Short mmCIF file of C-alpha atoms and ligand atoms in Angstrom, two decimals:
data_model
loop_
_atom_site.label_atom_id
_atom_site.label_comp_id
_atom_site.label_asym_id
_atom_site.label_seq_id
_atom_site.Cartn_x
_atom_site.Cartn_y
_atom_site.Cartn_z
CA UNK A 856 12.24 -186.93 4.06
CA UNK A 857 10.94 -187.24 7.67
CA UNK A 858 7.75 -189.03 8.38
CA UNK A 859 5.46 -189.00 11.60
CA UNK A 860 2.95 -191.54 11.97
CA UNK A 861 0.99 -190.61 15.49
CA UNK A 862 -2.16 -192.39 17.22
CA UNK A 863 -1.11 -196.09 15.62
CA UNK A 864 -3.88 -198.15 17.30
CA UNK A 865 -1.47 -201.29 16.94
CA UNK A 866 2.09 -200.95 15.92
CA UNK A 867 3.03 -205.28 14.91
CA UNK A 868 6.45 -206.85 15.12
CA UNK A 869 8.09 -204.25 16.73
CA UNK A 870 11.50 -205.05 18.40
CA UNK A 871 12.58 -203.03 21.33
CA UNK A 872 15.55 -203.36 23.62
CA UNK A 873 18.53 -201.46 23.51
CA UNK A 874 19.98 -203.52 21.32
CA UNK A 875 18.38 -204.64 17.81
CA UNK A 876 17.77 -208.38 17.47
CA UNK A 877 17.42 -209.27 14.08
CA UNK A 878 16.07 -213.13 15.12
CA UNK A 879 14.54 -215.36 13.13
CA UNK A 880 11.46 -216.59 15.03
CA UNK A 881 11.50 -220.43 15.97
CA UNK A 882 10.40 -220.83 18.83
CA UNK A 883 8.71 -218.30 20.01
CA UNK A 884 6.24 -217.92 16.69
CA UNK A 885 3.62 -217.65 18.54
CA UNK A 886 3.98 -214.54 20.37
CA UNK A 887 3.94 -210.98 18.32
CA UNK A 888 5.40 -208.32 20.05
CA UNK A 889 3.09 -204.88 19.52
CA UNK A 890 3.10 -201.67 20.69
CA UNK A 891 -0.99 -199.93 21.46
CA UNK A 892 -1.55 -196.42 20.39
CA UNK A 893 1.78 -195.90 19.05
CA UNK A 894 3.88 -193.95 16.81
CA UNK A 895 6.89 -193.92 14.72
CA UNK A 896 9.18 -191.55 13.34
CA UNK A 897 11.85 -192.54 9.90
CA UNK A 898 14.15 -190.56 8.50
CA UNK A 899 15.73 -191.17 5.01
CA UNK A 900 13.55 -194.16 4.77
CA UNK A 901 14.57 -195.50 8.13
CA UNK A 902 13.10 -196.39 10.79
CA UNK A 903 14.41 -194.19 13.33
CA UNK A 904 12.57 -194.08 16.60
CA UNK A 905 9.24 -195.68 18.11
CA UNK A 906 7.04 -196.06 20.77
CA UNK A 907 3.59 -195.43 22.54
CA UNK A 908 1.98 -192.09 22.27
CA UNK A 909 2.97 -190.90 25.42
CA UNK A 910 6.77 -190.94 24.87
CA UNK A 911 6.20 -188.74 21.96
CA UNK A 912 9.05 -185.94 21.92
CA UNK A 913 6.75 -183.32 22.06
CA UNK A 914 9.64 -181.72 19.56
CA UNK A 915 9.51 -183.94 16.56
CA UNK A 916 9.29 -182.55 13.30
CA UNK A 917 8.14 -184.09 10.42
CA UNK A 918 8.07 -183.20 6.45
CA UNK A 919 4.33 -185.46 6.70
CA UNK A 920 2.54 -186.35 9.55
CA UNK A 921 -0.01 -189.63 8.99
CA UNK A 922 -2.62 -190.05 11.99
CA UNK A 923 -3.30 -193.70 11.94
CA UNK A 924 -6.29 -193.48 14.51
CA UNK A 925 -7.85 -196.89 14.40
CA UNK A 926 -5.46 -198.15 12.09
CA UNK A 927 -2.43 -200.69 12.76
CA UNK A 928 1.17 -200.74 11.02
CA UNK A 929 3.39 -203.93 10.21
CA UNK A 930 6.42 -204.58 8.04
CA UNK A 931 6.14 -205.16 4.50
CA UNK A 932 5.89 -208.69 3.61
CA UNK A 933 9.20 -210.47 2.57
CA UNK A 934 8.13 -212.54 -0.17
CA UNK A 935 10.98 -214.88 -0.36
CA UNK A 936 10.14 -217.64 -3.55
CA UNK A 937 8.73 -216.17 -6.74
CA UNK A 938 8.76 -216.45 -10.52
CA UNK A 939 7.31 -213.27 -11.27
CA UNK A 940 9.25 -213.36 -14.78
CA UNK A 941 7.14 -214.93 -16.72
CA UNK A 942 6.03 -214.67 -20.83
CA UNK A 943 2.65 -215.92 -20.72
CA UNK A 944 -0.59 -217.13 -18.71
CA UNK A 945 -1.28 -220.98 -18.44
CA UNK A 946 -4.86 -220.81 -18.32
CA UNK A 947 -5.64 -223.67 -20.82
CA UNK A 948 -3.69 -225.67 -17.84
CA UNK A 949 -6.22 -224.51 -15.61
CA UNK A 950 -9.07 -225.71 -17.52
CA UNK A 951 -7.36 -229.37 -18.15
CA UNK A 952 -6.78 -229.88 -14.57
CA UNK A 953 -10.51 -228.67 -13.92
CA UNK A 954 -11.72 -231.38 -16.13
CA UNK A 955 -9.02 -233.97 -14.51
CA UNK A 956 -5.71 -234.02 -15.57
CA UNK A 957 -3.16 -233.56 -13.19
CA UNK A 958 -0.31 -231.08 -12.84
CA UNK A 959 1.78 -234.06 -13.27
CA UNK A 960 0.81 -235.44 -16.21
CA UNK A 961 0.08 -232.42 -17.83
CA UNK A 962 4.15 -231.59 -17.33
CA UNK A 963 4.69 -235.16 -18.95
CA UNK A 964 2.78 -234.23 -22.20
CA UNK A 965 4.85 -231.24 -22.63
CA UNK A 966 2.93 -228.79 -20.93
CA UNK A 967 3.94 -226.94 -17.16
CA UNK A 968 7.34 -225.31 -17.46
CA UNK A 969 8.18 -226.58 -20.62
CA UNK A 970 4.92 -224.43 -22.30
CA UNK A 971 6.69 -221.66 -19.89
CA UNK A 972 9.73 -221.77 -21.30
CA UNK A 973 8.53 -222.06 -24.86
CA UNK A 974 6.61 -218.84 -24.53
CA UNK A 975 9.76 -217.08 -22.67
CA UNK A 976 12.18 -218.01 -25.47
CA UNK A 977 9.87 -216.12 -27.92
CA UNK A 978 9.52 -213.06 -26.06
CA UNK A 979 11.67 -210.29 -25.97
CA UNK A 980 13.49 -209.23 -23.14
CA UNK A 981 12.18 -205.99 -23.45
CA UNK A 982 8.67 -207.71 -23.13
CA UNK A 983 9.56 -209.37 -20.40
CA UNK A 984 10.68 -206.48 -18.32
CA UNK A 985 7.71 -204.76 -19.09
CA UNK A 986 5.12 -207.09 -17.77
CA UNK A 987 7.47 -208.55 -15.06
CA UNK A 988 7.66 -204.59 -13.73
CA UNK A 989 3.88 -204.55 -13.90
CA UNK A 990 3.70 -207.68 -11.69
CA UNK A 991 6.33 -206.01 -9.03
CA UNK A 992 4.18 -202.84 -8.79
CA UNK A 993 1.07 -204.88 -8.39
CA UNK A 994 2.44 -206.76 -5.43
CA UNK A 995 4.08 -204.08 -4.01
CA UNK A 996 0.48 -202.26 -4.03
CA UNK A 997 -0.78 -205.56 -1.85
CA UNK A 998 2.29 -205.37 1.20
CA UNK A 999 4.95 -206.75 -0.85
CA UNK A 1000 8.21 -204.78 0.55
CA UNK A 1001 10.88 -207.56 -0.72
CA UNK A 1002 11.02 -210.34 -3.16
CA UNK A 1003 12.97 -213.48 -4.16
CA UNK A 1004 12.75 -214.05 -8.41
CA UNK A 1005 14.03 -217.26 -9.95
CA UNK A 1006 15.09 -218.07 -13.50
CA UNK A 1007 14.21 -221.74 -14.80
CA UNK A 1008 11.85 -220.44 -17.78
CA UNK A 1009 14.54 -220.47 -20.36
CA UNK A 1010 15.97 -223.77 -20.21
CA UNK A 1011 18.93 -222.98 -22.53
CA UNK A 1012 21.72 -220.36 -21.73
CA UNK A 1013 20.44 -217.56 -23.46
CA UNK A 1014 17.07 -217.96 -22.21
CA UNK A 1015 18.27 -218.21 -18.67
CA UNK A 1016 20.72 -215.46 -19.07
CA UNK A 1017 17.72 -213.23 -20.89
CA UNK A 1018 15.52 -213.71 -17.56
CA UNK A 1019 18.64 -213.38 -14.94
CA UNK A 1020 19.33 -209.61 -16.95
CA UNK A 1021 15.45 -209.04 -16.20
CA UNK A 1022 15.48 -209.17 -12.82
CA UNK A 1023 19.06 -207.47 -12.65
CA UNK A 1024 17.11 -204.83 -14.05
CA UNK A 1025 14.04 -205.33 -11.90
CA UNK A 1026 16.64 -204.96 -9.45
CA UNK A 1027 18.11 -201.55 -10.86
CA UNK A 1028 14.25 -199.95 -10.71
CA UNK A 1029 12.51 -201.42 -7.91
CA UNK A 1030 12.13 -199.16 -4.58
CA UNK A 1031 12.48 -202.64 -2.99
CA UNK A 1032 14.77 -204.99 -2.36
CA UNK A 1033 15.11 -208.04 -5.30
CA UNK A 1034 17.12 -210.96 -4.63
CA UNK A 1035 17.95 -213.36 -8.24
CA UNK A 1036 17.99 -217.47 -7.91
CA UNK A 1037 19.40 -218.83 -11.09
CA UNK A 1038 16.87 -222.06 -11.67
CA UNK A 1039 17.89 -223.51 -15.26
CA UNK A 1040 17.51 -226.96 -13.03
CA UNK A 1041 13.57 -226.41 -13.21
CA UNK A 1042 12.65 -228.77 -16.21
CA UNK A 1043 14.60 -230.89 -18.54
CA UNK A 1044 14.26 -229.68 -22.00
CA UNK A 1045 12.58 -231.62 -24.72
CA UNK A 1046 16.57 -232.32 -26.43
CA UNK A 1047 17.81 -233.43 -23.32
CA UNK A 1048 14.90 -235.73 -22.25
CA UNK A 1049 16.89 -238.77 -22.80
CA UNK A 1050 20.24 -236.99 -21.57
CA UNK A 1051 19.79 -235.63 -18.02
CA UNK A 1052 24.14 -235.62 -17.80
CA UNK A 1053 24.30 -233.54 -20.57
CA UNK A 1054 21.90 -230.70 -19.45
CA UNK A 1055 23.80 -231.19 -16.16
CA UNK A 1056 26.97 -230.66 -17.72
CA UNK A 1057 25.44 -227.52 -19.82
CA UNK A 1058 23.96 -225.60 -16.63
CA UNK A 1059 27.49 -226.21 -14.74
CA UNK A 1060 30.18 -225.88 -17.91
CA UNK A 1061 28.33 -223.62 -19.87
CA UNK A 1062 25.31 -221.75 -17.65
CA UNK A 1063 26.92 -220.91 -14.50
CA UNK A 1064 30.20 -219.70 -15.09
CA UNK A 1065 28.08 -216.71 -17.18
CA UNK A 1066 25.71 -216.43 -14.59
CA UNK A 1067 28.40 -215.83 -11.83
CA UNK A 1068 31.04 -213.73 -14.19
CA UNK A 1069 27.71 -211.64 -14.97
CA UNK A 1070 26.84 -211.48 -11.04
CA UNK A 1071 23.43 -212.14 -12.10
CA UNK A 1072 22.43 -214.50 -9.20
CA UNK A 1073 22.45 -214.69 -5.52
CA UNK A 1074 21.17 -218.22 -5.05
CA UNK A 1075 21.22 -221.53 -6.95
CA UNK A 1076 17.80 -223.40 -7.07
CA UNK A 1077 16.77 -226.67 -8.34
CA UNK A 1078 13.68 -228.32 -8.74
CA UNK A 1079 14.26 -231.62 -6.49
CA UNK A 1080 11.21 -233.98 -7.68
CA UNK A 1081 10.58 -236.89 -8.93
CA UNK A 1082 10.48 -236.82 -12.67
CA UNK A 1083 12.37 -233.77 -12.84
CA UNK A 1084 15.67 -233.58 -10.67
CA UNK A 1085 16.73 -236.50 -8.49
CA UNK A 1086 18.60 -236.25 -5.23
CA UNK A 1087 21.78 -236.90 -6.81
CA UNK A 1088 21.63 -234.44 -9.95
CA UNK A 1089 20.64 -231.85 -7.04
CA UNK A 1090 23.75 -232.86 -5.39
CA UNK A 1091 25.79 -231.97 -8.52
CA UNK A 1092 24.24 -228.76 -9.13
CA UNK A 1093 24.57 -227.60 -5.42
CA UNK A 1094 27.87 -228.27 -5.12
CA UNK A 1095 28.36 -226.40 -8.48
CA UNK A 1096 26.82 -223.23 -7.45
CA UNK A 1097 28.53 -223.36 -4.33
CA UNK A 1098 31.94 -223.28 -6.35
CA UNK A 1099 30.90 -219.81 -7.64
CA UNK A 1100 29.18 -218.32 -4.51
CA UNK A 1101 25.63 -219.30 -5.29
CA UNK A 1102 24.20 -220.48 -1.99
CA UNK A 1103 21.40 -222.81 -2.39
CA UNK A 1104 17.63 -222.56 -1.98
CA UNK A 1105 15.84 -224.91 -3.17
CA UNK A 1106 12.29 -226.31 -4.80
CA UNK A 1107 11.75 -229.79 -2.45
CA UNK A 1108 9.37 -232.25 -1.37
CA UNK A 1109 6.21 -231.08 -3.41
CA UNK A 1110 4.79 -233.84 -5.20
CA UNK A 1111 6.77 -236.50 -3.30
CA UNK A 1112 9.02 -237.37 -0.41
CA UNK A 1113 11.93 -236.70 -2.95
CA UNK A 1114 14.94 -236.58 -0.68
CA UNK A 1115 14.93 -232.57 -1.74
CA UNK A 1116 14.62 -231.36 2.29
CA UNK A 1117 17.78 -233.50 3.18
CA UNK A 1118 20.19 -232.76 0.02
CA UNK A 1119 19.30 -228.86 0.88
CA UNK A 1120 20.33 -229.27 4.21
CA UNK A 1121 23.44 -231.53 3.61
CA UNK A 1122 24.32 -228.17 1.60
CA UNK A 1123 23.10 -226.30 4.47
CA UNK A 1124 20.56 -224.46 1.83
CA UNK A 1125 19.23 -221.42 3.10
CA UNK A 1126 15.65 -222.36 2.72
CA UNK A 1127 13.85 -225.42 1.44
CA UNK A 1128 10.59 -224.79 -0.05
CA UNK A 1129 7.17 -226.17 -0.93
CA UNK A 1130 6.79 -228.93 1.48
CA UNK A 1131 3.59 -230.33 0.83
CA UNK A 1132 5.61 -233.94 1.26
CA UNK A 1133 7.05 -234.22 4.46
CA UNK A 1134 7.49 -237.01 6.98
CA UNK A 1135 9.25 -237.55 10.61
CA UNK A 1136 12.48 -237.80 9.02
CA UNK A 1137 12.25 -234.43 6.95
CA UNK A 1138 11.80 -232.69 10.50
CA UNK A 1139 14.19 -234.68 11.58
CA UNK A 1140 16.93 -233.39 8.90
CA UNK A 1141 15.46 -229.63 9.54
CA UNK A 1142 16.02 -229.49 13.38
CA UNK A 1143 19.85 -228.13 14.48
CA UNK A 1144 20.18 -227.23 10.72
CA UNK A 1145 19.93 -223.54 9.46
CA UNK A 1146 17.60 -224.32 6.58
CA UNK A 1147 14.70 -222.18 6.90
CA UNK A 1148 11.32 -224.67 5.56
CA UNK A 1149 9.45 -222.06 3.59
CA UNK A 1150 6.06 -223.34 2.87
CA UNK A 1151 3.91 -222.36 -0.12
CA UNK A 1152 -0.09 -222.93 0.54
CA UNK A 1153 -0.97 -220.91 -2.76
CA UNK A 1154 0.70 -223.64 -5.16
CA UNK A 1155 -1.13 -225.88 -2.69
CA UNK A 1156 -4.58 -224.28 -2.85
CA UNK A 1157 -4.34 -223.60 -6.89
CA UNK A 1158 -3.12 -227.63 -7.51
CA UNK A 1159 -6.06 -228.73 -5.01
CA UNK A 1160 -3.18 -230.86 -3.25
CA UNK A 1161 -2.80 -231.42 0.72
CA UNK A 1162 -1.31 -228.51 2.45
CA UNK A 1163 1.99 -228.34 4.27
CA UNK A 1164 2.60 -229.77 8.24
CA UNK A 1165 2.81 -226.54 9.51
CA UNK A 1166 1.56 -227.30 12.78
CA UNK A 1167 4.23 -230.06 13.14
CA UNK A 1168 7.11 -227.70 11.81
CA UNK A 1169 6.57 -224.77 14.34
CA UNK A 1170 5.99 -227.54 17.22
CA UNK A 1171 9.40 -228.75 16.17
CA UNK A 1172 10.37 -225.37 16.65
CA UNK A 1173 11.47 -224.65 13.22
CA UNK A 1174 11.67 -221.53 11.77
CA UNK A 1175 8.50 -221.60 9.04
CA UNK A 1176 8.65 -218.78 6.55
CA UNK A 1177 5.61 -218.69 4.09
CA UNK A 1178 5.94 -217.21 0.20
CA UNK A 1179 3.74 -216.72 -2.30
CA UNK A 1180 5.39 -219.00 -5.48
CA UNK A 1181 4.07 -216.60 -7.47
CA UNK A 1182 4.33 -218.09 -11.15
CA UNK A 1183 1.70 -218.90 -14.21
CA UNK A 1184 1.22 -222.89 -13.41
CA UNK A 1185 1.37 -223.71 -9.99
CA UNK A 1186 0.20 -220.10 -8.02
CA UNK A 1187 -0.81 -217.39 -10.33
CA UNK A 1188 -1.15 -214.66 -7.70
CA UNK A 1189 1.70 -213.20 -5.50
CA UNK A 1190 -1.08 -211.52 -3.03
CA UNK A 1191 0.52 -212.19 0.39
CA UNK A 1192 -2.47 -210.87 2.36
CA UNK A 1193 -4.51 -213.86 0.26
CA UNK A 1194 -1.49 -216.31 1.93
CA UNK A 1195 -1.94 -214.75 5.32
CA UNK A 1196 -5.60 -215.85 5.38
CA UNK A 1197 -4.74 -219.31 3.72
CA UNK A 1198 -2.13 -220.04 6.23
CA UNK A 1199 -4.68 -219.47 9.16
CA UNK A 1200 -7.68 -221.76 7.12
CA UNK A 1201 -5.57 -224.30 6.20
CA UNK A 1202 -2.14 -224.70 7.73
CA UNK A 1203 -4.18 -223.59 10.91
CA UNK A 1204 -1.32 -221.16 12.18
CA UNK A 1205 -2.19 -218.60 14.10
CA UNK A 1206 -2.78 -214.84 12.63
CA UNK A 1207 0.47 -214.39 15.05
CA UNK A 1208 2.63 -217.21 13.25
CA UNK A 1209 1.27 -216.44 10.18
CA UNK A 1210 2.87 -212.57 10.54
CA UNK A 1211 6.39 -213.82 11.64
CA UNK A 1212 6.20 -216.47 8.68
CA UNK A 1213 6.14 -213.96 6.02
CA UNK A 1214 7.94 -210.71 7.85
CA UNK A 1215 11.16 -211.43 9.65
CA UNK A 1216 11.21 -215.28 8.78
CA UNK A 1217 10.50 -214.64 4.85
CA UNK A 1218 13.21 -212.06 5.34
CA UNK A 1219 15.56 -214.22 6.43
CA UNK A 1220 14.69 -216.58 3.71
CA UNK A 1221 16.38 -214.08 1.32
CA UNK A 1222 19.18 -213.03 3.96
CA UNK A 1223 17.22 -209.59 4.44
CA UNK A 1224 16.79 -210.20 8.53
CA UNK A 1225 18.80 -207.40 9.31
CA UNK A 1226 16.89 -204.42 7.09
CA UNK A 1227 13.22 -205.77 6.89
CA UNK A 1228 10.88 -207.64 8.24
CA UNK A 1229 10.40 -206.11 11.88
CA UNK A 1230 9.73 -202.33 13.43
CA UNK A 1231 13.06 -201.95 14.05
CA UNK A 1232 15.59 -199.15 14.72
CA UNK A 1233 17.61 -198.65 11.73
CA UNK A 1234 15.41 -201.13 9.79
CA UNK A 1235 13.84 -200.13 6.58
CA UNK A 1236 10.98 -198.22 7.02
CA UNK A 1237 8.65 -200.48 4.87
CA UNK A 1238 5.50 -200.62 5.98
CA UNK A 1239 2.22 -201.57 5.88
CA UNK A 1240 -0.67 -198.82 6.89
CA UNK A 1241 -4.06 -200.27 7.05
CA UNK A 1242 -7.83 -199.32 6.88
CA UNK A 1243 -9.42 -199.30 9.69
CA UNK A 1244 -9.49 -202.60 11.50
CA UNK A 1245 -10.82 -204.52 14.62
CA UNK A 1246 -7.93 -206.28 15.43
CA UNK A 1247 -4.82 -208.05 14.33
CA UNK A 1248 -6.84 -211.20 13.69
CA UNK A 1249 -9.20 -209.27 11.29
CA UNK A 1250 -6.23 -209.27 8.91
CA UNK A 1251 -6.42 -212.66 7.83
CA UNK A 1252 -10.03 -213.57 8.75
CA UNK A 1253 -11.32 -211.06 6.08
CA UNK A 1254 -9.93 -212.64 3.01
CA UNK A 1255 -10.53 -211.04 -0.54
CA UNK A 1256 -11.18 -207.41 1.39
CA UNK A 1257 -8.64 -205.34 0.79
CA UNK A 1258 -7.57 -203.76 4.33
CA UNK A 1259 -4.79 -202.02 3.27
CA UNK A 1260 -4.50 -197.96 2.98
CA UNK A 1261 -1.30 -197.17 1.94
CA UNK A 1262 2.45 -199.16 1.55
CA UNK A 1263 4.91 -197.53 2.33
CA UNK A 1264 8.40 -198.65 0.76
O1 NIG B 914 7.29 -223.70 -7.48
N1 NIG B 914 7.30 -226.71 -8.84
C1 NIG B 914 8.08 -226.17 -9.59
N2 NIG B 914 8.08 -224.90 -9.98
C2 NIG B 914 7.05 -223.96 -9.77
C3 NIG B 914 5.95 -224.05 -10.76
C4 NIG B 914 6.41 -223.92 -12.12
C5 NIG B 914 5.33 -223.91 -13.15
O2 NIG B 914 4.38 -224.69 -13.11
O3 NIG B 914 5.49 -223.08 -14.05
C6 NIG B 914 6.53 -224.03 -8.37
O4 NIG B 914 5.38 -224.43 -8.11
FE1 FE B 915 8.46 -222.25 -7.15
#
């Protein structure tokens, strides 16, 4: 299959040169690289060749030709933190924070993950797929062109083994790429409440050596927090992954300065996410590591809590990467074009910052930097066509409209 796309009025995050940088953006966030009244040419769903109209080789032929007259093109968003495998919706949550209860306390009466994880241990796996493929192709419909799904619903091994085979099979059927973090460190189970070691020692003697003789995982997360999994139970479970492969990425520093940003870089983590918490020293630990800080404004926005330093991150020059956290407590929506606009409002980063954050950064935040997240030669062509639109800036400062015409993945 060869596709033409001709007249591009803005062609985003394009890298040129002869040869391809795949880079995560740092420092130089701010800038976008773009290409005016361009086109692009894939072949076999790669990006092939590029550039501005006039370069066109007047010889190309395509099996479809797309003329995007007044219309940009970007990469797919790399959504790189997600628990899109879920049984049930948490609504009744909603409404008891809405009258006052916290997030918090509602996880201390038994509620949060722990209602999660009831529902998922009652639901089939076949269930599960179904309405977990749903939730892909929904996304994927909004930009969504990769995605990061975590485990941590089950809380026992079958449970956590049942939603690991879910996303394997996600995996098998998506057209994009699906990376699996095994996260049976999310919540301690009612029979361990008292008995933190021994759920430890389950997840490491009994979990993981299934999880990695099953290949079922990429990455081993844990929720770092107080009340839920302290700096040195992270420690434990890091190093245990680790042993089988399982590089970490991790939940840290949402509800409190928890320690979670430093024990992910100690184990040089290859992002630590959330954020909402953070203090000199956090930055501190982040600078001359290779942890990417991933930042999650929708958990932010949906809890009513105080959003994530991003200004102060990206003037450290830190690589931000934003993700959606899609999941039925915390951010029940994985609409990245939503984020974009929150990110601007609220994190105040710039529509340009904003685009790196959740292209090439989120890519690298799943260890996909070298097939997504810029225009690219030899990249993926996944990519976003939109409507009609003013500018680059119109992206995230018309939030709710849906600006985009067709994804291509
Ligand atoms: O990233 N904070 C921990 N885990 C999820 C939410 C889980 C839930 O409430 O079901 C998060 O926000
Ligand atoms: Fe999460």
């Amino acid at each position: 299959m060869r596709l033409l796309i001709r007249n591009i009025k803005t062609l985003a995050q394009v890298e040129t040169g002869a040869e391809r940088k795949s880079r995560v953006y740092g420092q130089d966030m701010g800038t976008l690289p773009c290409l005016d009244d361009a086109w692009l040419y894939a072949e076999q769903g790669m990006i092939h060749s590029f550039g501005t109209m006039d370069t066109l080789p007047a010889e190309l032929q395509a099996d479809e030709t797309i003329d995007a007259s007044g219309r940009m093109v970007l990469p797919t968003w790399c959504d790189s933190h997600t628990h899109l495998v879920f049984a049930a919706p948490r609504e009744q949550e909603f409404m008891d924070r809405i009258k006052g209860l916290s997030y918090e306390e509602i996880a201390r009466r038994g509620g949060g993950i722990l209602n999660s994880a009831r529902r998922l241990n009652e639901t089939s796996e076949e269930q599960l797929f179904e309405q977990a493929l749903q939730r892909l192709e929904a996304v994927i419909a909004q930009g969504t062109g990769a995605i990061e799904i975590k485990s941590g619903y089950g809380l026992c091994t079958e449970g956590e083994l049942k939603m690991l085979r879910v996303i394997r099979r996600l995996k098998e059927v998506a057209p994009i790429p699906v990376k699996a973090s095994f996260l049976a460190a999310h919540a301690f189970p009612p029979e361990y409440k008292e008995n933190h070691k021994g759920y430890i020692d389950l997840i490491i003697d009994e979990m993981l050596p299934r999880v990695a003789g099953e290949g079922l995982a990429d990455y081993m997360d844990a929720f770092c927090e107080k009340g839920f999994f302290s700096v040195e139970e992270t420690a434990r479970l890091l190093e245990a992954g680790l042993k089988y492969g399982l590089k970490p990425k991790i939940h840290a520093n949402q509800l409190h300065r928890s320690g979670g940003v430093q024990v992910g870089v100690q184990y040089n983590a290859i992002s630590v996410d959330h954020l909402e918490s953070m203090g000199e020293e956090e930055i501190d630990a982040l600078k001359g590591s290779n942890t990417i800080p991933t930042l999650l404004p929708g958990a932010a926005f949906f809890l009513a809590m105080h959003y994530q330093p991003a200004r102060a991150l990206i003037d450290a020059g830190l690589p931000v990467a934003l993700a959606s956290d899609y999941n039925p407590g915390s951010c029940p929506s994985g609409n990245m074009n939503l984020l974009l606009s929150l990110a601007c409002t609220q994190l105040k980063m710039t529509p340009e910052e904003a685009i790196h954050a959740q292209t090439i950064n989120g890519a690298a935040a799943m260890e996909l930097e070298q097939q997504l997240g810029t225009i690219a030669r030899g990249k993926k062509a996944s990519l976003i066509l939109t409507r009609p639109v003013p500018s680059l800036a119109y992206l995230p400062y018309s939030f709710g409209e849906n600006w985009i015409e067709r994804v291509i993945v």
